[in-house]
Coordinates of C-alpha atoms (C1' of nucleotides) in Angstrom, one line a residue:
Chain A
M27 CA 27.5 -27.2 -10.5
S28 CA 28.5 -24.4 -7.1
S29 CA 25.8 -22.8 -6.9
N30 CA 24.6 -21.7 -4.0
V31 CA 20.2 -22.4 -5.5
S32 CA 19.2 -26.8 -6.0
R33 CA 19.8 -28.1 -8.9
I34 CA 16.8 -30.8 -10.2
A35 CA 17.6 -31.6 -13.3
D36 CA 17.9 -35.5 -12.7
T37 CA 15.1 -35.5 -10.6
P38 CA 13.2 -38.6 -12.1
D39 CA 9.5 -37.0 -10.6
F40 CA 8.7 -34.9 -14.8
G41 CA 9.8 -38.4 -16.6
G42 CA 7.7 -41.1 -17.8
L43 CA 4.6 -39.3 -17.4
V44 CA 1.4 -40.4 -19.9
F45 CA -0.7 -36.9 -20.3
R46 CA -3.9 -37.9 -22.6
P47 CA -4.7 -35.7 -25.4
R48 CA -8.6 -35.4 -24.1
S49 CA -9.5 -37.3 -20.8
D50 CA -11.0 -34.1 -19.9
A51 CA -9.4 -31.6 -18.8
P52 CA -6.1 -29.9 -21.0
I53 CA -2.7 -31.2 -21.0
W54 CA -1.3 -27.5 -19.5
Q55 CA -3.4 -28.4 -17.7
Q56 CA -2.3 -31.7 -16.0
I57 CA 1.8 -29.9 -16.4
H58 CA 0.7 -27.4 -13.6
D59 CA -1.2 -29.4 -11.9
H60 CA 1.7 -32.3 -11.6
V61 CA 4.3 -29.2 -10.7
L62 CA 1.5 -27.8 -8.4
A63 CA 1.5 -31.1 -6.5
L64 CA 5.3 -31.7 -6.8
I65 CA 6.2 -27.7 -5.1
E66 CA 2.6 -28.5 -2.3
D67 CA 4.5 -32.0 -1.1
G68 CA 7.9 -30.2 -0.7
R69 CA 9.5 -32.2 -4.2
L70 CA 10.7 -29.0 -5.4
L71 CA 11.7 -26.7 -2.4
P72 CA 11.5 -22.3 -2.8
G73 CA 13.8 -21.5 -4.1
S74 CA 15.0 -24.1 -7.0
Q75 CA 15.9 -24.1 -10.6
L76 CA 13.5 -26.5 -12.3
P77 CA 15.1 -27.7 -16.0
G78 CA 15.2 -25.3 -19.2
E79 CA 11.9 -25.3 -21.2
V80 CA 13.4 -27.1 -24.2
H81 CA 13.8 -30.5 -21.8
L82 CA 11.1 -29.9 -19.5
A83 CA 9.1 -29.9 -22.7
E84 CA 10.9 -32.6 -23.4
M85 CA 10.1 -34.7 -21.0
F86 CA 6.9 -34.0 -20.7
G87 CA 6.0 -34.9 -23.9
V88 CA 4.6 -32.0 -25.0
T89 CA 5.7 -28.0 -27.6
R90 CA 7.6 -25.4 -25.4
I91 CA 3.4 -23.0 -26.4
T92 CA 1.8 -26.5 -24.2
L93 CA 4.3 -26.3 -21.4
R94 CA 4.1 -22.3 -21.6
Q95 CA 0.8 -22.2 -20.4
A96 CA 1.2 -24.0 -17.5
L97 CA 4.5 -22.7 -16.1
L98 CA 2.7 -19.1 -17.1
Q99 CA -1.0 -20.5 -14.5
L100 CA 2.2 -21.3 -12.0
Q101 CA 3.5 -18.1 -12.0
Q102 CA 0.4 -16.4 -12.3
E103 CA -0.7 -17.5 -9.5
G104 CA 2.4 -16.8 -7.3
H105 CA 4.6 -20.6 -7.3
L106 CA 7.0 -19.3 -9.7
T107 CA 9.4 -16.7 -10.8
S108 CA 11.0 -17.2 -14.3
R109 CA 13.6 -14.8 -15.1
K110 CA 14.9 -13.8 -18.8
G111 CA 18.1 -15.6 -19.6
V112 CA 18.7 -17.4 -16.4
G113 CA 15.6 -19.5 -15.3
V114 CA 12.8 -20.1 -13.8
F115 CA 12.6 -20.5 -10.1
V116 CA 10.0 -22.3 -7.4
R117 CA 9.1 -19.4 -5.6
S118 CA 6.9 -20.6 -2.9
P119 CA 4.2 -21.6 -0.6
P120 CA 2.1 -19.0 -0.9
S121 CA -0.4 -20.0 2.3
A122 CA -2.2 -16.9 3.3
L123 CA -1.3 -15.1 5.5
S124 CA -4.2 -13.1 7.7
V125 CA -2.9 -9.0 7.3
R126 CA -5.5 -7.0 9.8
D127 CA -5.8 -3.4 10.3
G128 CA -4.4 -2.0 13.2
S129 CA -1.7 0.9 13.2
R130 CA 0.7 -0.7 10.9
F131 CA -1.1 -4.4 8.1
F132 CA 2.6 -6.3 9.0
D133 CA 2.8 -7.2 13.1
S134 CA -0.2 -9.3 12.7
L135 CA 2.5 -11.7 10.5
R136 CA 5.0 -11.1 13.7
A137 CA 3.2 -12.4 16.1
D138 CA 2.0 -15.5 13.3
G139 CA 5.8 -17.3 14.3
K140 CA 6.9 -16.4 10.6
L141 CA 10.6 -14.5 10.3
V142 CA 9.8 -11.2 9.4
E143 CA 12.9 -9.2 6.9
T144 CA 12.5 -5.8 6.3
H145 CA 14.8 -4.6 3.7
T146 CA 15.6 -0.9 3.2
L147 CA 15.6 0.2 -0.5
V148 CA 15.5 4.0 -0.7
L149 CA 15.4 6.8 2.3
E150 CA 15.4 10.2 1.5
E151 CA 14.2 13.5 1.1
D152 CA 11.9 15.0 -1.6
F153 CA 9.2 17.6 -1.9
A154 CA 5.7 16.3 -1.5
D155 CA 4.1 16.5 -4.9
A156 CA 0.0 17.0 -6.3
A157 CA -1.3 13.3 -4.3
A158 CA 1.6 13.4 -1.6
A159 CA 0.8 16.6 -0.4
A160 CA -3.2 16.8 -0.3
Q161 CA -3.0 12.3 1.1
L162 CA -0.8 15.2 4.1
H163 CA -2.4 18.0 3.7
L164 CA 0.7 20.0 2.8
P165 CA 1.2 22.0 0.1
V166 CA 3.1 21.4 -2.6
G167 CA 6.0 21.6 -2.9
A168 CA 6.8 20.7 1.1
P169 CA 10.0 19.3 1.9
V170 CA 9.1 15.0 3.3
I171 CA 10.8 12.0 4.4
R172 CA 10.2 9.0 1.7
L173 CA 10.9 5.3 2.4
C174 CA 10.9 2.3 0.0
R175 CA 11.1 -1.6 2.1
V176 CA 10.8 -4.2 0.5
R177 CA 9.7 -7.1 3.4
A178 CA 9.8 -10.7 3.5
A179 CA 8.3 -13.4 5.3
D180 CA 10.1 -16.9 6.2
G181 CA 12.4 -15.7 3.3
Q182 CA 9.6 -14.4 0.7
P183 CA 9.6 -11.1 -0.9
I184 CA 6.6 -10.4 0.2
H185 CA 5.4 -6.6 0.4
A186 CA 6.7 -3.9 -1.2
S187 CA 5.8 -0.4 0.0
T188 CA 7.2 3.5 0.2
K189 CA 6.0 5.2 3.0
I190 CA 6.2 9.8 2.4
L191 CA 6.5 11.2 5.6
P192 CA 6.3 14.8 7.0
A193 CA 10.4 16.0 7.3
R194 CA 9.8 19.3 9.9
L195 CA 7.8 16.5 12.1
L196 CA 10.7 13.7 11.7
P197 CA 13.5 16.1 11.7
D198 CA 15.2 13.1 12.9
F199 CA 14.1 10.7 10.8
A200 CA 18.1 9.0 9.3
A201 CA 19.6 9.1 13.2
V202 CA 17.0 7.2 14.7
Y203 CA 15.8 4.6 11.6
A204 CA 19.1 4.2 11.3
R205 CA 19.5 2.4 14.5
R206 CA 16.6 0.1 14.2
Q207 CA 15.0 -0.1 10.5
S208 CA 11.2 0.4 12.0
V209 CA 9.2 4.1 11.8
T210 CA 7.4 2.8 14.9
D211 CA 10.7 4.1 17.3
V212 CA 11.3 7.3 14.8
F213 CA 7.5 8.6 16.3
V214 CA 7.8 7.5 19.6
A215 CA 11.6 9.3 18.8
H216 CA 9.2 12.1 17.7
G217 CA 7.4 12.3 20.8
I218 CA 5.2 10.7 18.7
G219 CA 3.7 7.3 21.4
K220 CA 0.2 6.9 19.6
Y221 CA -0.9 7.2 15.7
R222 CA -2.7 5.6 13.9
R223 CA -5.0 4.8 11.1
I224 CA -7.7 7.2 9.5
E225 CA -8.0 5.5 6.0
T226 CA -7.4 2.4 4.5
R227 CA -8.1 1.3 0.7
I228 CA -7.2 -1.7 -1.5
S229 CA -7.3 -1.4 -4.9
G230 CA -6.0 -4.7 -8.1
G231 CA -3.3 -4.9 -10.6
F232 CA -0.7 -6.2 -12.1
A233 CA 2.3 -6.3 -11.2
T234 CA 4.7 -3.2 -13.3
V235 CA 8.5 -4.4 -14.2
E236 CA 9.7 -2.4 -10.8
E237 CA 7.2 -4.1 -8.6
A238 CA 8.1 -7.5 -10.5
S239 CA 11.3 -7.0 -9.5
Q240 CA 10.8 -6.2 -6.0
L241 CA 8.7 -9.5 -5.0
A242 CA 10.5 -11.4 -7.3
L243 CA 7.3 -11.6 -9.0
T244 CA 7.0 -11.9 -13.3
P245 CA 5.7 -8.9 -14.5
S246 CA 2.0 -7.9 -14.8
T247 CA 1.2 -11.0 -12.7
P248 CA -2.3 -9.5 -10.7
V249 CA -1.4 -7.9 -7.5
F250 CA -3.2 -5.7 -4.4
R251 CA -2.1 -2.4 -4.1
T252 CA -3.2 -0.5 -0.5
S253 CA -3.2 3.3 0.2
S254 CA -2.9 4.0 3.5
V255 CA -2.7 7.1 5.7
N256 CA -2.6 7.6 9.7
G257 CA -2.3 10.3 11.9
D258 CA -0.9 11.5 15.3
A259 CA -3.3 11.5 18.3
A260 CA -4.6 14.8 17.3
G261 CA -5.7 13.9 14.1
N262 CA -3.1 15.7 12.4
R263 CA -1.1 13.5 9.1
I264 CA 1.9 11.7 10.1
E265 CA 2.7 9.3 7.4
W266 CA 1.3 7.7 3.6
S267 CA 2.3 5.1 2.4
T268 CA 1.5 2.6 0.1
G269 CA 1.5 -1.1 -0.7
C270 CA 2.2 -3.5 -3.6
W271 CA 1.4 -7.9 -2.8
L272 CA 1.8 -11.1 -4.0
L273 CA -2.4 -11.6 -4.7
T274 CA -2.4 -14.9 -3.6
S275 CA 0.0 -15.0 -0.4
V276 CA -2.7 -12.4 1.9
D277 CA -5.9 -11.6 3.0
F278 CA -6.5 -8.0 4.6
V279 CA -8.9 -8.9 8.0
F280 CA -10.3 -5.9 9.0
D281 CA -12.5 -6.6 12.5
A282 CA -14.9 -4.4 14.5
P283 CA -14.1 -1.4 15.7
H284 CA -16.3 -1.9 18.6
P285 CA -15.3 -6.8 18.7
R286 CA -18.1 -6.1 21.6
Chain B
M19 CA -27.4 -9.2 -39.3
S20 CA -30.3 -8.9 -37.2
S21 CA -28.8 -9.2 -33.8
N22 CA -28.8 -7.4 -31.3
V23 CA -24.8 -6.8 -30.5
S24 CA -23.4 -4.1 -32.7
R25 CA -21.1 -5.6 -35.4
I26 CA -17.5 -4.2 -36.1
A27 CA -16.6 -6.6 -38.1
D28 CA -15.8 -3.7 -41.1
T29 CA -14.1 -1.2 -39.0
P30 CA -11.6 0.7 -40.2
D31 CA -10.0 0.6 -37.2
F32 CA -8.1 -2.5 -37.6
G33 CA -6.9 -2.8 -40.8
G34 CA -3.4 -1.1 -42.2
L35 CA -1.3 -1.0 -39.3
V36 CA 1.7 -1.2 -38.6
F37 CA 3.1 -3.9 -36.8
R38 CA 7.5 -3.7 -36.2
P39 CA 8.8 -7.1 -35.1
R40 CA 10.7 -5.3 -33.0
S41 CA 10.5 -1.2 -32.2
D42 CA 10.7 -1.9 -28.5
A43 CA 8.0 -3.3 -27.6
P44 CA 6.1 -7.2 -28.3
I45 CA 3.7 -7.2 -31.6
W46 CA 1.2 -8.8 -29.4
Q47 CA 1.3 -5.1 -26.8
Q48 CA 1.1 -3.3 -29.6
I49 CA -1.8 -4.2 -30.4
H50 CA -3.7 -4.2 -27.2
D51 CA -2.2 -1.0 -26.0
H52 CA -4.7 0.3 -29.9
V53 CA -7.1 -2.1 -29.5
L54 CA -7.2 -0.6 -25.1
A55 CA -8.0 2.7 -26.7
L56 CA -10.3 1.4 -29.3
I57 CA -12.0 1.1 -26.1
E58 CA -11.3 3.9 -23.9
D59 CA -12.3 6.0 -26.9
G60 CA -15.6 5.0 -27.2
R61 CA -14.9 3.2 -31.0
L62 CA -15.6 0.0 -29.0
L63 CA -19.0 0.2 -27.2
P64 CA -19.5 -2.1 -24.6
G65 CA -21.4 -5.5 -25.7
S66 CA -19.9 -4.7 -28.9
Q67 CA -18.3 -7.6 -30.3
L68 CA -15.0 -8.3 -32.2
P69 CA -14.4 -9.8 -35.4
G70 CA -13.2 -13.4 -35.7
E71 CA -9.7 -14.3 -34.2
V72 CA -8.4 -15.6 -37.6
H73 CA -10.2 -12.7 -38.6
L74 CA -8.0 -10.0 -36.6
A75 CA -5.3 -12.2 -37.5
E76 CA -5.3 -11.8 -40.7
M77 CA -6.2 -7.8 -39.7
F78 CA -3.4 -7.3 -38.2
G79 CA -1.3 -8.8 -39.3
V80 CA -0.2 -11.6 -37.2
T81 CA -0.8 -15.2 -36.2
R82 CA -3.7 -15.7 -34.3
I83 CA -0.8 -16.8 -31.5
T84 CA 0.4 -13.2 -31.4
L85 CA -3.1 -12.1 -31.4
R86 CA -4.7 -14.4 -28.7
Q87 CA -1.9 -12.9 -26.6
A88 CA -2.8 -9.8 -26.9
L89 CA -5.9 -10.4 -26.4
L90 CA -5.3 -12.8 -22.8
Q91 CA -4.2 -9.6 -21.2
L92 CA -7.1 -7.9 -22.6
Q93 CA -9.3 -10.7 -21.5
Q94 CA -7.2 -10.2 -17.9
E95 CA -7.6 -6.9 -16.3
G96 CA -11.9 -7.2 -17.9
H97 CA -11.4 -5.6 -20.6
L98 CA -12.4 -8.2 -23.1
T99 CA -14.7 -11.9 -21.7
S100 CA -15.0 -14.8 -25.0
R101 CA -17.4 -16.8 -24.5
K102 CA -16.1 -20.7 -26.6
G103 CA -17.9 -20.7 -29.6
V104 CA -19.8 -17.3 -29.3
G105 CA -16.9 -14.3 -30.0
V106 CA -15.4 -12.3 -28.5
F107 CA -16.7 -8.9 -26.5
V108 CA -16.1 -5.4 -25.7
R109 CA -17.0 -5.7 -21.4
S110 CA -16.6 -2.3 -20.1
P111 CA -14.4 0.6 -19.9
P112 CA -13.7 -0.6 -16.3
S113 CA -13.3 2.3 -14.2
A114 CA -12.9 2.2 -10.7
L115 CA -15.9 2.3 -8.6
S116 CA -15.4 3.7 -4.8
V117 CA -16.3 1.2 -2.8
R118 CA -17.3 1.3 0.8
D119 CA -17.1 -0.1 3.3
G120 CA -20.1 0.5 5.9
S121 CA -23.3 -2.1 7.1
R122 CA -23.6 -2.1 3.0
F123 CA -20.6 -2.8 0.5
F124 CA -23.2 -1.0 -2.5
D125 CA -24.4 1.7 -0.7
S126 CA -22.2 4.2 -2.2
L127 CA -22.5 2.5 -5.0
R128 CA -26.1 4.5 -5.9
A129 CA -24.7 7.5 -4.3
D130 CA -22.2 7.3 -6.5
G131 CA -24.7 8.7 -9.7
K132 CA -24.4 4.0 -11.6
L133 CA -27.4 2.4 -12.0
V134 CA -27.4 -0.8 -10.0
E135 CA -29.4 -3.1 -11.0
T136 CA -29.7 -6.7 -8.7
H137 CA -30.7 -10.6 -9.9
T138 CA -31.3 -12.6 -7.8
L139 CA -30.2 -16.4 -8.6
V140 CA -31.3 -18.5 -5.9
L141 CA -32.8 -17.8 -2.7
E142 CA -33.3 -21.4 -0.8
E143 CA -33.8 -22.7 3.4
D144 CA -31.2 -24.8 3.6
F145 CA -29.0 -26.5 6.7
A146 CA -25.8 -24.2 8.3
D147 CA -22.5 -26.1 6.8
A148 CA -19.6 -26.4 9.5
A149 CA -18.3 -22.6 7.4
A150 CA -21.5 -21.0 7.9
A151 CA -22.1 -22.2 11.1
A152 CA -18.7 -20.9 13.0
Q153 CA -19.7 -17.5 10.5
L154 CA -23.6 -17.4 12.2
H155 CA -22.2 -19.0 16.0
L156 CA -24.9 -21.8 14.7
P157 CA -24.5 -25.6 15.3
V158 CA -24.2 -27.0 12.6
G159 CA -27.6 -28.4 10.4
A160 CA -29.0 -25.5 11.5
P161 CA -30.9 -24.1 9.6
V162 CA -31.1 -21.0 7.1
I163 CA -31.2 -18.9 4.5
R164 CA -29.0 -18.6 0.9
L165 CA -28.9 -15.9 -1.6
C166 CA -27.2 -15.8 -4.2
R167 CA -27.4 -12.6 -6.4
V168 CA -25.3 -10.7 -9.3
R169 CA -25.4 -6.4 -9.0
A170 CA -24.5 -4.7 -12.3
A171 CA -23.3 -1.1 -12.7
D172 CA -24.6 0.5 -15.5
G173 CA -25.5 -2.9 -17.4
Q174 CA -21.7 -4.6 -16.0
P175 CA -22.2 -7.2 -14.0
I176 CA -19.5 -6.1 -11.0
H177 CA -20.1 -7.7 -8.3
A178 CA -21.5 -12.0 -6.8
S179 CA -22.5 -12.7 -3.9
T180 CA -23.5 -15.5 -1.2
K181 CA -26.1 -14.7 1.4
I182 CA -26.0 -16.3 5.0
L183 CA -28.9 -15.8 8.0
P184 CA -29.7 -18.1 10.0
A185 CA -33.9 -18.8 9.5
R186 CA -34.5 -18.5 13.0
L187 CA -34.4 -14.9 13.2
L188 CA -36.1 -14.7 9.2
P189 CA -39.5 -16.3 9.3
D190 CA -40.6 -14.3 6.5
F191 CA -37.7 -13.3 4.6
A192 CA -38.9 -14.9 1.9
A193 CA -42.0 -13.0 1.6
V194 CA -40.6 -9.9 2.1
Y195 CA -37.8 -10.8 0.1
A196 CA -39.9 -10.2 -2.8
R197 CA -41.5 -6.9 -2.7
R198 CA -38.6 -4.6 -2.9
Q199 CA -35.3 -7.4 -3.1
S200 CA -33.4 -6.0 -0.4
V201 CA -32.2 -7.7 3.3
T202 CA -33.1 -4.2 4.5
D203 CA -36.2 -4.3 4.2
V204 CA -36.1 -7.7 5.6
F205 CA -34.1 -6.7 9.0
V206 CA -36.8 -3.9 8.7
A207 CA -39.7 -5.9 9.2
H208 CA -37.9 -8.3 11.0
G209 CA -37.2 -6.2 14.4
I210 CA -33.5 -5.2 13.7
G211 CA -33.2 -1.9 12.1
K212 CA -29.4 -1.2 12.7
Y213 CA -27.0 -3.7 11.7
R214 CA -22.9 -3.0 11.8
R215 CA -20.3 -4.7 10.2
I216 CA -18.3 -6.4 13.0
E217 CA -15.5 -8.7 10.2
T218 CA -14.5 -8.1 6.4
R219 CA -12.1 -9.8 4.9
I220 CA -10.8 -9.8 1.3
S221 CA -8.5 -12.0 -0.3
G222 CA -7.4 -13.0 -4.4
G223 CA -8.2 -15.3 -6.6
F224 CA -9.0 -16.3 -9.9
A225 CA -12.2 -16.9 -11.5
T226 CA -14.4 -20.4 -11.0
V227 CA -16.4 -21.3 -14.1
E228 CA -19.2 -20.3 -12.3
E229 CA -17.6 -17.6 -10.7
A230 CA -16.1 -16.4 -14.7
S231 CA -20.5 -17.3 -16.2
Q232 CA -21.9 -15.0 -13.2
L233 CA -20.0 -12.2 -13.7
A234 CA -18.9 -12.4 -17.7
L235 CA -15.4 -12.6 -17.1
T236 CA -13.0 -15.6 -19.0
P237 CA -12.4 -17.9 -16.0
S238 CA -9.1 -17.8 -14.4
T239 CA -9.6 -14.0 -14.5
P240 CA -8.1 -12.5 -11.0
V241 CA -10.6 -11.2 -8.5
F242 CA -11.3 -10.4 -5.4
R243 CA -13.4 -12.4 -2.7
T244 CA -15.3 -10.5 0.4
S245 CA -16.0 -12.6 2.9
S246 CA -18.0 -10.3 5.8
V247 CA -20.3 -10.8 9.0
N248 CA -22.8 -8.2 10.5
G249 CA -24.3 -8.4 13.7
D250 CA -27.7 -6.7 15.0
A251 CA -27.5 -3.5 17.4
A252 CA -27.3 -6.4 20.4
G253 CA -23.9 -8.5 18.3
N254 CA -26.5 -11.6 17.3
R255 CA -24.0 -12.1 14.4
I256 CA -27.3 -11.7 11.3
E257 CA -25.7 -12.1 7.7
W258 CA -22.2 -13.5 6.3
S259 CA -22.0 -12.7 2.9
T260 CA -19.1 -13.4 0.4
G261 CA -18.0 -11.6 -2.2
C262 CA -16.6 -11.5 -5.5
W263 CA -15.3 -8.7 -7.7
L264 CA -13.5 -8.0 -10.4
L265 CA -9.9 -7.7 -9.7
T266 CA -9.2 -4.0 -12.2
S267 CA -13.7 -2.8 -11.5
V268 CA -13.0 -2.2 -7.7
D269 CA -11.3 -0.7 -4.6
F270 CA -12.2 -0.7 -0.9
V271 CA -12.3 2.3 1.2
F272 CA -12.2 1.9 4.8
D273 CA -12.5 5.2 6.8
A274 CA -11.2 5.4 10.1
P275 CA -13.8 4.3 13.1
H276 CA -13.2 8.6 14.6
P277 CA -13.2 10.5 11.7
R278 CA -12.9 13.0 13.5
Chain C
dC3 C1' -24.3 -27.1 -41.0
dA4 C1' -20.8 -22.8 -40.6
dG5 C1' -18.3 -20.0 -37.1
dT6 C1' -16.0 -19.1 -33.1
dG7 C1' -12.9 -19.9 -29.1
dG8 C1' -10.4 -22.9 -27.1
dT9 C1' -6.5 -26.0 -27.8
dC10 C1' -1.5 -28.0 -29.7
dT11 C1' 2.2 -29.2 -32.9
dA12 C1' 7.8 -28.5 -35.0
dG13 C1' 10.1 -25.4 -36.3
dA14 C1' 12.2 -20.7 -35.2
dC15 C1' 15.4 -16.2 -34.3
dC16 C1' 15.9 -13.1 -30.2
dA17 C1' 17.8 -10.4 -26.1
dC18 C1' 19.1 -11.8 -22.2
dA19 C1' 22.7 -13.7 -18.1
dT20 C1' 26.5 -16.1 -17.4
dG21 C1' 30.7 -18.3 -16.7
Chain D
dA11 C1' 30.3 -18.9 -26.2
dT12 C1' 26.3 -21.5 -24.1
dG13 C1' 22.6 -22.3 -22.4
dT14 C1' 18.2 -18.9 -20.7
dG15 C1' 13.2 -17.4 -21.8
dG16 C1' 10.7 -14.5 -24.5
dT17 C1' 8.6 -14.0 -29.3
dC18 C1' 7.1 -15.0 -33.4
dT19 C1' 5.4 -18.1 -37.3
dA20 C1' 2.1 -21.4 -40.1
dG21 C1' -0.4 -24.8 -40.1
dA22 C1' -4.0 -28.8 -37.4
dC23 C1' -7.8 -30.2 -34.5
dC24 C1' -10.9 -30.1 -31.7
dA25 C1' -15.5 -29.0 -28.9
dC26 C1' -18.8 -26.0 -28.0
dT27 C1' -22.7 -22.6 -30.2
dG28 C1' -25.9 -21.0 -33.1
dG29 C1' -29.4 -20.4 -37.4

DNA sequence: CAGTGGTCTAGACCACATG
DNA sequence: ATGTGGTCTAGACCACTGG
């Protein structure tokens, strides 16, 4: 009762509904559409908890399995998350964010007036494995810095990333990064004022359990995966970044190199 | 019996298996992994039909619902397709194709040694709606050409696209296109030898029923959606293309404008 | 017509998280 | 100890497709 999430168990929006078995659309889809409307209308706020599946199924007059089919769809779309033993929660209005490719993906979010938060999960020294060595043109075993972060827009985690950087080029990484949590600031402090994107890759997949927990998703939700390499003005590779994004929340935009 | 798809109903790979209810992974996932291994080993070939769900469930010693959970996952990953009233079919080994962004996405496939087929679904004259007008910088209602195609790599449909082009700039479109099914040839025939990508957008979603039928997918399978605009050497917009790709089959690569 | 996948019911047990 | 979501069973009816 004293939790910090809103409880909506007695909201009247769930009861008294008529779902006809054969009215051109399956029942689970009608439930899906109805709950989606509640979310998009703001009658279900992000972070709030839904009634238990047993109760919900009762309110809608269907079996739990039928109800779960509707919830499953909503989870795949990123509208709901479930935590085993806890409950089902409204995740966000995954309105498409436009993410432009420049040196960094996230700049355009701030320009959009979104509140962007960065959580640093891991910052450690390590040695390059084969993949990192290939991406950064380093020998295998070269010292690197590993930085894992999660970024949230308007309170909803939307992007989990791991950056690998050559440690030799950035001896003061930890000290500078601690001040502002900004990789750009670290580059500037090491005399790298300008850097640019060398390659970007976008692929698709399904969230692993780790990605799911970082992004507050249900495992096996479809996601984007990005891999990008940045270089300094001379073309030296200084950063390899891999990221994971909720499929329905982003919209990658690539402008032409010479717009006019 | 005389169909052109291989029948595998009596393949021994489905029977005699032991799926323990509580061996650290749920039964449906064990079935998923087992069937996936059959596909990746080549014991189930693309295009072949699986035994009916009732039979399969019997062979695996589980309920149809449990079996369906495994099949559902395999469908979302693009390994299987189901057609209501017909059956479940092996779709392909969705090995990631690398698609590079240049003027056209598909050039790199041919270079990969893949057999690329193009099927033209629609070629018609139309008038620009608001969206097309905005993308091509035309007045609403301007005459345009609409071209809908599906492309397949190694026999598996992988890309459905709709192109909108300004009809006034390409008066001989239909005649030239009929010869080689090539839009590039049409441009050349109209004196447009060089054209380049102005903007590319990549977003994610779930296959509509139309997209699903074009790509031989189950509806609501996660997909990429692309939108790209090409311009001629002078910067005039000459082509707006929207596409749909199976999420697990492609890997978009964007190289830097000045690689070295 | 027979066989298929799509939907739905009415139960049950389990692992997990919380108080 | 309680309530949650995750899994599973054993049936059933339907709409669709093909011969």
